[in-house]
Coordinates of C-alpha atoms in Angstrom, one line a residue:
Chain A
X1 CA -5.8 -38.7 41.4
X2 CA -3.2 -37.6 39.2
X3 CA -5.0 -37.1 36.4
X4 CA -7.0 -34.7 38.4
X5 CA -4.4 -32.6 39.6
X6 CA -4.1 -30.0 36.8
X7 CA -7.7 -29.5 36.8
X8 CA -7.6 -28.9 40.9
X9 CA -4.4 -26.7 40.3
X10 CA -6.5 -24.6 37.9
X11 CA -9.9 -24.5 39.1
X12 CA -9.3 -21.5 41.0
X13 CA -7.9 -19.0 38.3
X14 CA -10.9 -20.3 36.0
X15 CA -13.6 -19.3 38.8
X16 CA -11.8 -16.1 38.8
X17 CA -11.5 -15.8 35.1
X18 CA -15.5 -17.1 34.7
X19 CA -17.1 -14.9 37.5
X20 CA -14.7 -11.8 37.1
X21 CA -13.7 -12.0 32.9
X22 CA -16.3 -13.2 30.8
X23 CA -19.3 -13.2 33.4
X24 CA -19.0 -9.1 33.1
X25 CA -18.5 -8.8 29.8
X26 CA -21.5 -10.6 29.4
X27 CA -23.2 -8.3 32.4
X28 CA -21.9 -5.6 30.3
X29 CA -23.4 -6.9 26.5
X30 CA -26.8 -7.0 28.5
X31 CA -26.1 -3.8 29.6
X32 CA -25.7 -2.0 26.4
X33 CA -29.1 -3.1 25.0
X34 CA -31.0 -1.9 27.6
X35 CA -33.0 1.3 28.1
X36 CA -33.9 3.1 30.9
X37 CA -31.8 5.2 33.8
X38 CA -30.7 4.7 37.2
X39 CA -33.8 6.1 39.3
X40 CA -36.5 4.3 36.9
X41 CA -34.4 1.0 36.8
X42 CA -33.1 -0.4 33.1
X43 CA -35.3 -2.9 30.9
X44 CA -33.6 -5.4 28.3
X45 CA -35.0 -4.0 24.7
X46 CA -32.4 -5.4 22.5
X47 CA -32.0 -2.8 20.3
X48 CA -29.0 -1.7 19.2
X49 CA -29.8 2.4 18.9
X50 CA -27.4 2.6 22.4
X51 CA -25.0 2.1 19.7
X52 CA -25.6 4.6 16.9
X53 CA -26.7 6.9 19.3
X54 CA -23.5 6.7 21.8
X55 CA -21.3 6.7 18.6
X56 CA -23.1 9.5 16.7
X57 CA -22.7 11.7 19.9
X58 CA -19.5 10.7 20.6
X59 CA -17.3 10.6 17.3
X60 CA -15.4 13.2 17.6
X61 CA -13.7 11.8 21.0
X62 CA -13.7 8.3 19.7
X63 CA -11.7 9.3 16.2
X64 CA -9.5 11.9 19.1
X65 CA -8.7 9.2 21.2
X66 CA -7.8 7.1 18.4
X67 CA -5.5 9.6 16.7
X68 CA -3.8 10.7 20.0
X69 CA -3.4 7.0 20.4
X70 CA -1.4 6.4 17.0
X71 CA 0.7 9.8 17.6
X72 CA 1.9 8.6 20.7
X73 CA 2.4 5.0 19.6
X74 CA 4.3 6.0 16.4
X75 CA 6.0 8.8 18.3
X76 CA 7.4 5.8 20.7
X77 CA 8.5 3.8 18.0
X78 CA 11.1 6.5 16.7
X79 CA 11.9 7.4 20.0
X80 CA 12.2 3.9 21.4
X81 CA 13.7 2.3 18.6
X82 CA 17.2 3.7 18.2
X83 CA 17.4 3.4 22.4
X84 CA 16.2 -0.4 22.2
X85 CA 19.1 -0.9 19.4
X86 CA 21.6 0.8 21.1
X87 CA 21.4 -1.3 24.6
X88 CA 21.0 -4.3 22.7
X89 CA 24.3 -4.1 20.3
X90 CA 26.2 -1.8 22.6
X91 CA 25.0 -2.0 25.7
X92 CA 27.8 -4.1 26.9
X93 CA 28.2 -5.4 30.5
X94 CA 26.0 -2.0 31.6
X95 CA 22.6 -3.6 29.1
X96 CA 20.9 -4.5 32.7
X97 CA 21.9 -0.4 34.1
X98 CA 20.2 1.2 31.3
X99 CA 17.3 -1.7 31.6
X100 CA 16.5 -0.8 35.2
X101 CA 16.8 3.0 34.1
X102 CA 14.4 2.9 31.5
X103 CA 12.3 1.2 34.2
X104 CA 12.7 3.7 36.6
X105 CA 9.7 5.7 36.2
X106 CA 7.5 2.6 37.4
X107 CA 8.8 2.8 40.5
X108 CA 6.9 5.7 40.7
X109 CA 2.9 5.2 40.3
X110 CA 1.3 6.3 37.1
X111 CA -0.6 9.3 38.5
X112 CA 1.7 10.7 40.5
X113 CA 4.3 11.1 37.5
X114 CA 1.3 12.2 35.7
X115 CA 1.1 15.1 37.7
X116 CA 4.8 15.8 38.3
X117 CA 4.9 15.8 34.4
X118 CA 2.0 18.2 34.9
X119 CA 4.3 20.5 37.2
X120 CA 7.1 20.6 35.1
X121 CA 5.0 22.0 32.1
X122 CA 3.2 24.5 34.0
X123 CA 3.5 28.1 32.6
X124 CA 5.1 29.1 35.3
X125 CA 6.5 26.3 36.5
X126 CA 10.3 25.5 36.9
X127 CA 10.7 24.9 32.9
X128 CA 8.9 27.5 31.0
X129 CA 8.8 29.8 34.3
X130 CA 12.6 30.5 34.5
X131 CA 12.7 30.4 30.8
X132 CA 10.5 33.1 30.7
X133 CA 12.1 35.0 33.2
X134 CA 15.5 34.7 31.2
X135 CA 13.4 36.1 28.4
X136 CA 13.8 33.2 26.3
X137 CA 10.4 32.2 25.7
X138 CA 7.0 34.6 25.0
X139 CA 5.2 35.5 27.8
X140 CA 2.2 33.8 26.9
X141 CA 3.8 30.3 25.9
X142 CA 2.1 27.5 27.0
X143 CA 2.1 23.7 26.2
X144 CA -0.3 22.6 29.0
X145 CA -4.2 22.0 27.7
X146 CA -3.0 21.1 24.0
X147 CA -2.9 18.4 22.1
X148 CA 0.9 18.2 22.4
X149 CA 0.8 17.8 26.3
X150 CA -1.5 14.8 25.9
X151 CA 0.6 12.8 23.0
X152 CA 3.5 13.9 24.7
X153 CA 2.3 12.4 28.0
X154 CA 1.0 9.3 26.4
X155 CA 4.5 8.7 24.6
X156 CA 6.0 9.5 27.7
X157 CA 3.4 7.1 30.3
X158 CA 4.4 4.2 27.7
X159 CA 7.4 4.4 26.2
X160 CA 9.0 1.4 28.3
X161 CA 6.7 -0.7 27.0
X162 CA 7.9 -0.1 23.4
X163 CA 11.4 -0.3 24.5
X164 CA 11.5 -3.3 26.2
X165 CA 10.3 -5.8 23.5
X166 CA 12.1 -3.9 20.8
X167 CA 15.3 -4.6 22.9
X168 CA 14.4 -8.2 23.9
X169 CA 13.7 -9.4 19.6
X170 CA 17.0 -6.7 19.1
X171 CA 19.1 -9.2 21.9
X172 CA 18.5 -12.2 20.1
X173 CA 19.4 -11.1 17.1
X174 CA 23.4 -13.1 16.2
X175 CA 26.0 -9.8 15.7
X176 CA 27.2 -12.5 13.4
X177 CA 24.6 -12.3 11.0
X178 CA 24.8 -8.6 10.5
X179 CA 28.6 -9.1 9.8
X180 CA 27.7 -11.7 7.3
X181 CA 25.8 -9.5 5.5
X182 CA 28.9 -6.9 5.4
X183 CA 31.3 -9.5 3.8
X184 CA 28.4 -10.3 1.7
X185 CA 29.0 -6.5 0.5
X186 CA 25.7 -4.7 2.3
X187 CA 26.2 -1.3 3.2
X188 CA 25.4 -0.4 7.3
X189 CA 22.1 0.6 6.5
X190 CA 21.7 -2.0 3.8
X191 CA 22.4 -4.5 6.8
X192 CA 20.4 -3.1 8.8
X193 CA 17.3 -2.5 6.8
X194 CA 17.6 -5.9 4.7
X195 CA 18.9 -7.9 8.2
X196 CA 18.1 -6.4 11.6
X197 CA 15.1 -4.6 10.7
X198 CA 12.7 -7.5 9.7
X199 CA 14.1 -9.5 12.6
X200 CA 12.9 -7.1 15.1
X201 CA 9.3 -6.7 13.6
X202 CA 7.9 -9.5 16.4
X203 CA 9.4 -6.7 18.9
X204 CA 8.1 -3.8 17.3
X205 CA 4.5 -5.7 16.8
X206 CA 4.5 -6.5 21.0
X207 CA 5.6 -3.4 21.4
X208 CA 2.7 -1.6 19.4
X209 CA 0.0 -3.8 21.0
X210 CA 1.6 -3.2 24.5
X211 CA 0.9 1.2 23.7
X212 CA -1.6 1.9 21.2
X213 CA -4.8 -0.2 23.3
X214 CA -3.7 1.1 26.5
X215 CA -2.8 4.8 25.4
X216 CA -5.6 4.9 23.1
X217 CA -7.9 4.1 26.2
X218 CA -6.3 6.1 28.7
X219 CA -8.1 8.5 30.9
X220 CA -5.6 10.0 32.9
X221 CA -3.1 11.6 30.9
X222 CA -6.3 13.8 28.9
X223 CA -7.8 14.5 32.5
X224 CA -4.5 15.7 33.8
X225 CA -2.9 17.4 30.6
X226 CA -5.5 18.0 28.5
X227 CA -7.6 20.7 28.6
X228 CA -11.8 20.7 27.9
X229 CA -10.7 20.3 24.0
X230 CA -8.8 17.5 24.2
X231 CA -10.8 14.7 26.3
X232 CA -10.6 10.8 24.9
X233 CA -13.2 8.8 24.8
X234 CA -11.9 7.2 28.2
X235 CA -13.1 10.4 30.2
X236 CA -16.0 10.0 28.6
X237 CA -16.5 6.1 29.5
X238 CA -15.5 7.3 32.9
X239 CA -18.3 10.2 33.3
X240 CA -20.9 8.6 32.0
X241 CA -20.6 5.7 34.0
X242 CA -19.8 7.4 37.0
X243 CA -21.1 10.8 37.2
X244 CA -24.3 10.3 34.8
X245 CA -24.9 7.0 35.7
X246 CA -26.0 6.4 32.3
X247 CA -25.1 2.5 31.5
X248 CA -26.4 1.4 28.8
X249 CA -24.2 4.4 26.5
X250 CA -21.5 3.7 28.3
X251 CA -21.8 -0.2 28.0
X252 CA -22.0 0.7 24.4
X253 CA -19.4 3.3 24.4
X254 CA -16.7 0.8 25.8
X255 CA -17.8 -2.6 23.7
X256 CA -17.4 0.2 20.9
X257 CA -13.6 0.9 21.7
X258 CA -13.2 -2.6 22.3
X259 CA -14.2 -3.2 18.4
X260 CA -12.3 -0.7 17.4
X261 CA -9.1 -1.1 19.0
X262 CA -9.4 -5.0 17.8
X263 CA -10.1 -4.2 14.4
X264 CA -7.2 -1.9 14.5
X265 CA -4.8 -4.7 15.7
X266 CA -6.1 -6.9 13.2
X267 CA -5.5 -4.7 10.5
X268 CA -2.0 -4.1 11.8
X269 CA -1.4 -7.6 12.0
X270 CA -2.1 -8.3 8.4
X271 CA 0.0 -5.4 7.1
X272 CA 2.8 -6.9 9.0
X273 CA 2.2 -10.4 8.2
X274 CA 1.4 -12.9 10.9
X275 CA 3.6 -15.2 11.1
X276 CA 5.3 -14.3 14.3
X277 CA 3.2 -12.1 15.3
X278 CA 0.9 -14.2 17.5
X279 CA 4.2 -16.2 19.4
X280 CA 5.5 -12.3 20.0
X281 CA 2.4 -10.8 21.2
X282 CA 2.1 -14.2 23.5
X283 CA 5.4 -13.1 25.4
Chain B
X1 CA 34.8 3.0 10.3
X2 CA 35.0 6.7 12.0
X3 CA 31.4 7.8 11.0
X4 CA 30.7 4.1 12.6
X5 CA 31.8 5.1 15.7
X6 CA 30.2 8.8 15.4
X7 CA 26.9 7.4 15.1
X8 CA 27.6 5.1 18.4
X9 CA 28.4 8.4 20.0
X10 CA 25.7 10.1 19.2
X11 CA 23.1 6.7 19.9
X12 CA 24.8 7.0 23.6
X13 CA 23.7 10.2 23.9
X14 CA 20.5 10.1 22.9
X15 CA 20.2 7.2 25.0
X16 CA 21.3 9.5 28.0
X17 CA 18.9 11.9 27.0
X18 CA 16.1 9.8 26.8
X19 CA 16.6 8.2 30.2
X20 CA 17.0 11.7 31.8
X21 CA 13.3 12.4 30.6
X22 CA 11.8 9.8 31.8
X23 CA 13.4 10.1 35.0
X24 CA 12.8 13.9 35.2
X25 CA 9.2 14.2 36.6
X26 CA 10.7 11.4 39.5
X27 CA 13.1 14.1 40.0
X28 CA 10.3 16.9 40.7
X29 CA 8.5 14.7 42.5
X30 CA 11.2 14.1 44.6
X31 CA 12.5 17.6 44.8
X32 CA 9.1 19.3 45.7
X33 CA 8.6 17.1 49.0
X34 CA 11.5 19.3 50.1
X35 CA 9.7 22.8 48.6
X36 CA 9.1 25.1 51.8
X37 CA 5.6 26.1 50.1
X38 CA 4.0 29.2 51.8
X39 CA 0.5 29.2 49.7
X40 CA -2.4 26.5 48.8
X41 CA -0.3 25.5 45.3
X42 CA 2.9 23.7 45.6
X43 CA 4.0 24.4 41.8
X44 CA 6.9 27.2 42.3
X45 CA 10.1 26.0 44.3
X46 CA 10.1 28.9 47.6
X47 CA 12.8 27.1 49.4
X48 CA 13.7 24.0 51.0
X49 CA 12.5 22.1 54.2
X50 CA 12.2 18.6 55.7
X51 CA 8.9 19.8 57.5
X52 CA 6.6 17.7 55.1
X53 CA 8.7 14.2 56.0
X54 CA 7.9 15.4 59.9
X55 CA 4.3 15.7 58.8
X56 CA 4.2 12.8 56.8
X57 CA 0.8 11.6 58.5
X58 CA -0.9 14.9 59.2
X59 CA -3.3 14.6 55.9
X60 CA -5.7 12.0 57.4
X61 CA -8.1 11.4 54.2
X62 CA -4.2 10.4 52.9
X63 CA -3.0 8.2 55.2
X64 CA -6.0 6.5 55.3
X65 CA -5.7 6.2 51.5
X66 CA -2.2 5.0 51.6
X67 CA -3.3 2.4 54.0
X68 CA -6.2 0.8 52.3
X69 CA -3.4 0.9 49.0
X70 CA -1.6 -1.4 51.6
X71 CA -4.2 -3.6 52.4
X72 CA -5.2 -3.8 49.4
X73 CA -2.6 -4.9 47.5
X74 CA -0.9 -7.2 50.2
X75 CA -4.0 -8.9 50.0
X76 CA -4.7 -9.4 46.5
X77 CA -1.4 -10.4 45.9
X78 CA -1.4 -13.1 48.1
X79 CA -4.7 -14.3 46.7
X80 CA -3.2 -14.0 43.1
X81 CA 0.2 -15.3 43.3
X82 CA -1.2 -18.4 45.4
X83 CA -3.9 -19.1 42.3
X84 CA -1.6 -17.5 40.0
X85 CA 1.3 -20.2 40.5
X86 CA -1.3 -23.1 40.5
X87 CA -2.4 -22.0 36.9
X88 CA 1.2 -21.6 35.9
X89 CA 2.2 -25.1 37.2
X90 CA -0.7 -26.5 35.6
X91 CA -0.1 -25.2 31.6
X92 CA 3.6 -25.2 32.8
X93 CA 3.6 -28.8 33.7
X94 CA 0.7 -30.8 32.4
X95 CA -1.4 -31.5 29.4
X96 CA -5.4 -31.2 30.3
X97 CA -8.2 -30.0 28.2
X98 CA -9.0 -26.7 28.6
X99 CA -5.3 -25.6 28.0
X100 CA -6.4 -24.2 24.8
X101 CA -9.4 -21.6 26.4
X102 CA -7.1 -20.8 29.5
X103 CA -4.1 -19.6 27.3
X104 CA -6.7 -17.6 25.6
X105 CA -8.3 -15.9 29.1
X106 CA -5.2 -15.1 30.0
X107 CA -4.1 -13.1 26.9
X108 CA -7.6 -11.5 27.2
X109 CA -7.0 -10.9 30.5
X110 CA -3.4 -9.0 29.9
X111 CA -5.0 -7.4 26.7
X112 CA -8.5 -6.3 27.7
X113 CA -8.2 -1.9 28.4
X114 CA -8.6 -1.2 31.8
X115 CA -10.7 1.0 31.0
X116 CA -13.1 -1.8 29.4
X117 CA -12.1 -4.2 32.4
X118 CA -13.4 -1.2 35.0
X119 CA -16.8 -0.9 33.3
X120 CA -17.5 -4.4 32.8
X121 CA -16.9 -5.3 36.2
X122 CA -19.0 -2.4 37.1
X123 CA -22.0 -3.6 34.9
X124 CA -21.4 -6.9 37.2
X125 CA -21.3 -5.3 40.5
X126 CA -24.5 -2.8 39.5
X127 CA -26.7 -5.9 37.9
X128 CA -25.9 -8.0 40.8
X129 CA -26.5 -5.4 43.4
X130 CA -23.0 -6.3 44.8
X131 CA -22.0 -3.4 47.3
X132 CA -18.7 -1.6 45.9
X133 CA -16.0 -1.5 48.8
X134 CA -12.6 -2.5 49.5
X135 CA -13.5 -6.2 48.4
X136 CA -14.4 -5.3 45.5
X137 CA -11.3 -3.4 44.4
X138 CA -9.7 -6.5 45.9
X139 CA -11.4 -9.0 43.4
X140 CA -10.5 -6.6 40.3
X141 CA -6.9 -6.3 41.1
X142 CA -6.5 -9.8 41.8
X143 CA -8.3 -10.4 37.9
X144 CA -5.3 -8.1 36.6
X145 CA -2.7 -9.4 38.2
X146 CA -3.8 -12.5 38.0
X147 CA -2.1 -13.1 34.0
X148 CA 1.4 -11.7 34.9
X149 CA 1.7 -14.1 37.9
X150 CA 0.4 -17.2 35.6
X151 CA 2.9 -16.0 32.6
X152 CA 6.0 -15.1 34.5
X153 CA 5.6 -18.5 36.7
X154 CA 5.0 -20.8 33.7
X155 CA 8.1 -19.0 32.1
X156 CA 10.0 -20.3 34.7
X157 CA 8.5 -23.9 35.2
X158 CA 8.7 -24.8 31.6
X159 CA 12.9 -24.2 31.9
X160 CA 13.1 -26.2 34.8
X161 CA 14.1 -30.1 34.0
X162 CA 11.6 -32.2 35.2
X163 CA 13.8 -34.9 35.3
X164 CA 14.5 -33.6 38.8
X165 CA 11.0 -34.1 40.2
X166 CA 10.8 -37.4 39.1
X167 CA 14.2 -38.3 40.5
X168 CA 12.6 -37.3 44.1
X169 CA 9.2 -39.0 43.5
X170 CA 12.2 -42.0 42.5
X171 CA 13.5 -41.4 45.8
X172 CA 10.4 -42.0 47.9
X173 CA 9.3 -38.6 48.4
X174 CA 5.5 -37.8 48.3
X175 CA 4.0 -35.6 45.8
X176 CA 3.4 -33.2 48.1
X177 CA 7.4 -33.5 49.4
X178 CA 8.6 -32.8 45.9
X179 CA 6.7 -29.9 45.4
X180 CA 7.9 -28.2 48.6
X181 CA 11.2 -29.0 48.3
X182 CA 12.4 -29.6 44.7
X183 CA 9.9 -27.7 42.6
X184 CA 8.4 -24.6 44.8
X185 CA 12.1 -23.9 45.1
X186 CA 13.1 -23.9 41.6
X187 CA 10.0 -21.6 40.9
X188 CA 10.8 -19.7 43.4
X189 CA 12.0 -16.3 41.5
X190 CA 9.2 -16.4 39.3
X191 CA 6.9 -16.4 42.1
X192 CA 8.7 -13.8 43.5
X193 CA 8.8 -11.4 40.4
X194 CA 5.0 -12.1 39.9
X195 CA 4.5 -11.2 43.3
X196 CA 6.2 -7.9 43.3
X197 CA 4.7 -7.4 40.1
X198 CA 1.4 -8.5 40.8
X199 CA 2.0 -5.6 44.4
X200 CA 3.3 -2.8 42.0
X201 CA 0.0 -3.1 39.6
X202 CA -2.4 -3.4 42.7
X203 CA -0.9 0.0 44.4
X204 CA -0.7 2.2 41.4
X205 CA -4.1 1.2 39.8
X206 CA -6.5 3.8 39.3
X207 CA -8.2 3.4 36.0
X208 CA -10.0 -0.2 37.2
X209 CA -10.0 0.8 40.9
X210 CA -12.2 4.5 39.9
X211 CA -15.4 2.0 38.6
X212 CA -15.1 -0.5 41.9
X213 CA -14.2 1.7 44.7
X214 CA -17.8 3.0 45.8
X215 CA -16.4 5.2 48.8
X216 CA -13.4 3.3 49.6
X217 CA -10.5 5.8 48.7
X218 CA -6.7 4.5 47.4
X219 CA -4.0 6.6 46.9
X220 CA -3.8 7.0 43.3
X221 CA -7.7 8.2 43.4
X222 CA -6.8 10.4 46.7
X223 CA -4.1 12.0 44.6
X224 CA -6.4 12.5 41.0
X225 CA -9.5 13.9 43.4
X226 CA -6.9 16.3 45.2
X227 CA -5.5 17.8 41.6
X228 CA -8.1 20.8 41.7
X229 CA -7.4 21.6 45.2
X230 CA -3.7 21.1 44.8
X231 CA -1.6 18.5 45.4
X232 CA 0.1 18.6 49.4
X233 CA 3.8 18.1 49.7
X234 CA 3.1 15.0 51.1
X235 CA 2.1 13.3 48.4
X236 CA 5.6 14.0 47.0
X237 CA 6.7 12.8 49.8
X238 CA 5.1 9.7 50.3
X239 CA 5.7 9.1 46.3
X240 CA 9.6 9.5 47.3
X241 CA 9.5 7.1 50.2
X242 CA 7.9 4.5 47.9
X243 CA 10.1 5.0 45.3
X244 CA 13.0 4.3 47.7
X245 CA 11.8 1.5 49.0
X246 CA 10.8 0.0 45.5
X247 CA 14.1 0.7 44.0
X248 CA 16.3 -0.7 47.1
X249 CA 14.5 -3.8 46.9
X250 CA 14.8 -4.6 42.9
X251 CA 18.5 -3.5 43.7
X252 CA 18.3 -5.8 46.5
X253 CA 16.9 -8.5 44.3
X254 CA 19.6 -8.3 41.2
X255 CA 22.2 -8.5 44.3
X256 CA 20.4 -11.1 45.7
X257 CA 20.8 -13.4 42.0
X258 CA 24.0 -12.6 40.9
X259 CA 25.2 -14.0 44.0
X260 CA 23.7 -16.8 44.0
X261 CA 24.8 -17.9 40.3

């Protein structure tokens, strides 16, 4: 019986995992080879023109999203960074204050700050509007519908998620180590860029991997932001399978940003070399 | 040793600054429940009122939305954080095969787009002829939560001595009896923080929720399909009260433990 036990303790997560993970990406591999629409009904052909076809008509939202994606992600890493390293070496007895602050927004769900964000951009809402009025900004300025509104709502959606591992590989760093390096005759930034920089790469890595797949895949900052110009290839998933009920390009579409978002990692991965990578992203 | 402390000034600040905008579209949220709009739009501020917290319930597409939201996510979390800790106890606390594949479902599970997740359980639900509704949404937001409840409980098993479970096996208790009284206790705040995680995901999903829904409305989708039309003061004001209620309880919580060490 005891020997059974952590099979019976498991069996219920794998059944979930099996019929709700792997069993639909499976569904959705079929998927993408087939022809066909939603009146006629779809037949498997196994060809793999879904492919070229969803990616030739899609390629410029797929290379947008993509872009958008590593704008806000490196726009978070020198906007996160120097906050993550300032709670962690002097955050004092207040490090768990600015924690929960910098968590605040997710008390707050994603659309709905979405849309507040959305207000407080408006071009004549209470930012611009009364900056305008005081005649401080044209009359025609607007930041709504560009590409700035979108990275700058992606950066802004995510940027806890960079902050927090950043801080927690920052925390574990030993303050004694960087003093070491000062008697040793570094300069600040020599400590810092020969000491406390490479021992926060885990951090930075998790933090990257938390951002660029979700904010690269993101639908709802481009829907609410963005105008018709700037719309990522998640919109596009989104319509097609909902609104054009056209499966088999969006099957193809989304095993397509799947590939590309792991090939992305992967090539980050090896750029930063592995070796902690894996036990950091696993946190 | 001065420009040291310069540059700690200035970090401080810019640490101030950044925390003051992320927190400032929670602050319009907050302050436009109280706007006294007189036209469809509620974007300008025309004065203030507590009429939309009286008519909190007036909207009833909303309320209904903010109900199923509810259901939904009191029910998948109790569904995940039950499977959820017997997965964590069992990588947490034993050596079986199939460790291996398990570890990696679970990072897949945390890593897959939502996006991705969304479609591909809609490719399931469409091929299988599975009728979209309110279960449905359940069975996706139970897959993921499912990861943060195994990962935050296992956290917390693998730092508990097990030493202590074997001293009340030792002492005559059944397996059963050690697990309700020695080790569901010790796990106890990672169950806890996976469930209020595993609620928090569940009831401000809309990415997954948009491809599994079928007519069943939420209230993240509520609020994206009432964007054209404008979004009501209520919605600002619901947002508010949830906020509150999110925010006393963590508070509550982080009370709560540094009493009790």
């Amino acid at each position: 019986m005891r020997r059974l036990t952590p099979y019976l303790l498991a069996l219920p997560s794998w059944m979930w995992l099996a019929i709700f993970l792997v069993v639909p990406m499976v569904a959705m591999a079929s998927v993408s080879l087939q022809t066909g629409n939603a009146i006629d009904g779809f037949a498997m052909t196994f060809s793999f023109s879904n492919y070229g076809d969803a990616i030739g008509r899609y390629s410029t939202q797929l290379v947008r999203s993509l872009f958008y994606g590593a704008m806000a992600t490196a726009a978070m890493l020198v906007i996160g960074y120097p906050v993550a390293y300032w709670i962690a070496f002097k955050g004092g007895r207040r490090k768990s204050v600015y924690l929960f602050l910098i968590l605040l927004p997710f008390f707050v769900s994603f659309v709905l700050r979405t849309i507040s964000w959305n207000f407080l951009l408006a071009d004549n809402g209470i930012l611009f509007g009364t900056l305008k009025d005081w005649g401080l900004l044209p009359d025609d300025f607007h930041v709504l519908a560009t590409t700035f509104a979108v990275v700058g709502g992606l950066t802004y959606n995510f940027l806890p998620f960079m902050i927090l591992p950043i801080y927690v590989s920052l925390e574990r760093v030993d303050p004694r180590v960087v003093e070491a390096a000062q008697d040793l005759y570094a300069t600040r930034t020599g400590a810092f860029r020969r000491v406390v920089l490479p021992l926060s790469l885990p951090g930075v890595f998790a933090g990257v991997l938390m951002t660029f797949v979700p904010a690269t895949a993101d639908p709802i900052n481009a829907a609410i932001l963005g105008g018709t110009s700037n719309t990522m290839i998640g919109n596009i998933i989104q319509t097609e399978y909902l609104t054009n009920l056209n499966y088999p390009t969006a099957s193809a579409l989304s095993f397509t940003l799947m590939a590309v978002l792991l090939v992305g990692i992967f090539i980050y991965a090896r750029a930063l070399g592995t070796e902690n990578v894996l036990e950091a992203a696993a946190r | 040793m001065r420009g040291t402390r310069l540059g700690d000034k200035l970090l401080h600040v810019y640490t101030w600054l950044v925390i003051v905008w992320l927190s400032s579209p929670i602050a319009v949220m907050i302050l436009f429940g109280f706007n006294d709009k007189k036209s469809k739009s509620n974007t300008t501020w025309q004065g203030f009122t507590l009429r939309w917290y009286g008519e909190l319930f007036d909207i009833s597409d909303l309320t209904v939305a903010l109900r199923n939201s509810l259901v939904i996510a009191a029910v998948s979390t109790i569904i995940t954080v039950v499977i959820g800790t017997m997965l964590g106890l069992a990588l947490g606390r034993h050596r079986f095969r199939g460790k291996g594949v398990t570890n990696f479902l679970i990072f897949a599970a945390i890593s897959t787009p939502e996006l991705v997740m969304g479609a591909s359980l809609l490719s399931l639900f469409v091929s299988g002829n599975v009728p979209r509704d309110a279960n449905t949404i359940i069975m996706a937001h139970v897959l993921f939560s499912l990861s943060f409840v195994v990962v935050t409980v296992r956290a917390r098993i693998v730092t508990l001595d097990p030493s202590l479970e074997e001293a009340a096996r030792d002492l005559g208790a059944t397996a059963w009896g050690t697990f309700r009284q020695v080790t569901l206790p010790a796990i106890m705040p990672g169950v806890l923080a996976g469930a209020m995680l595993s609620f928090a995901l569940s009831i401000d999903d809309y990415v997954v929720t948009s491809f599994v829904n079928g007519s069943t409305i939420t209230f993240p989708l509520w609020i994206v399909g009432a964007v054209k039309t404008g979004i009501p003061p209520q919605v600002n004001v619901m947002g508010t009260l949830i906020f509150g209620i999110g925010v006393l309880i963590a508070i509550g919580n982080a009370v709560a433990a540094r009493r009790r060490t």
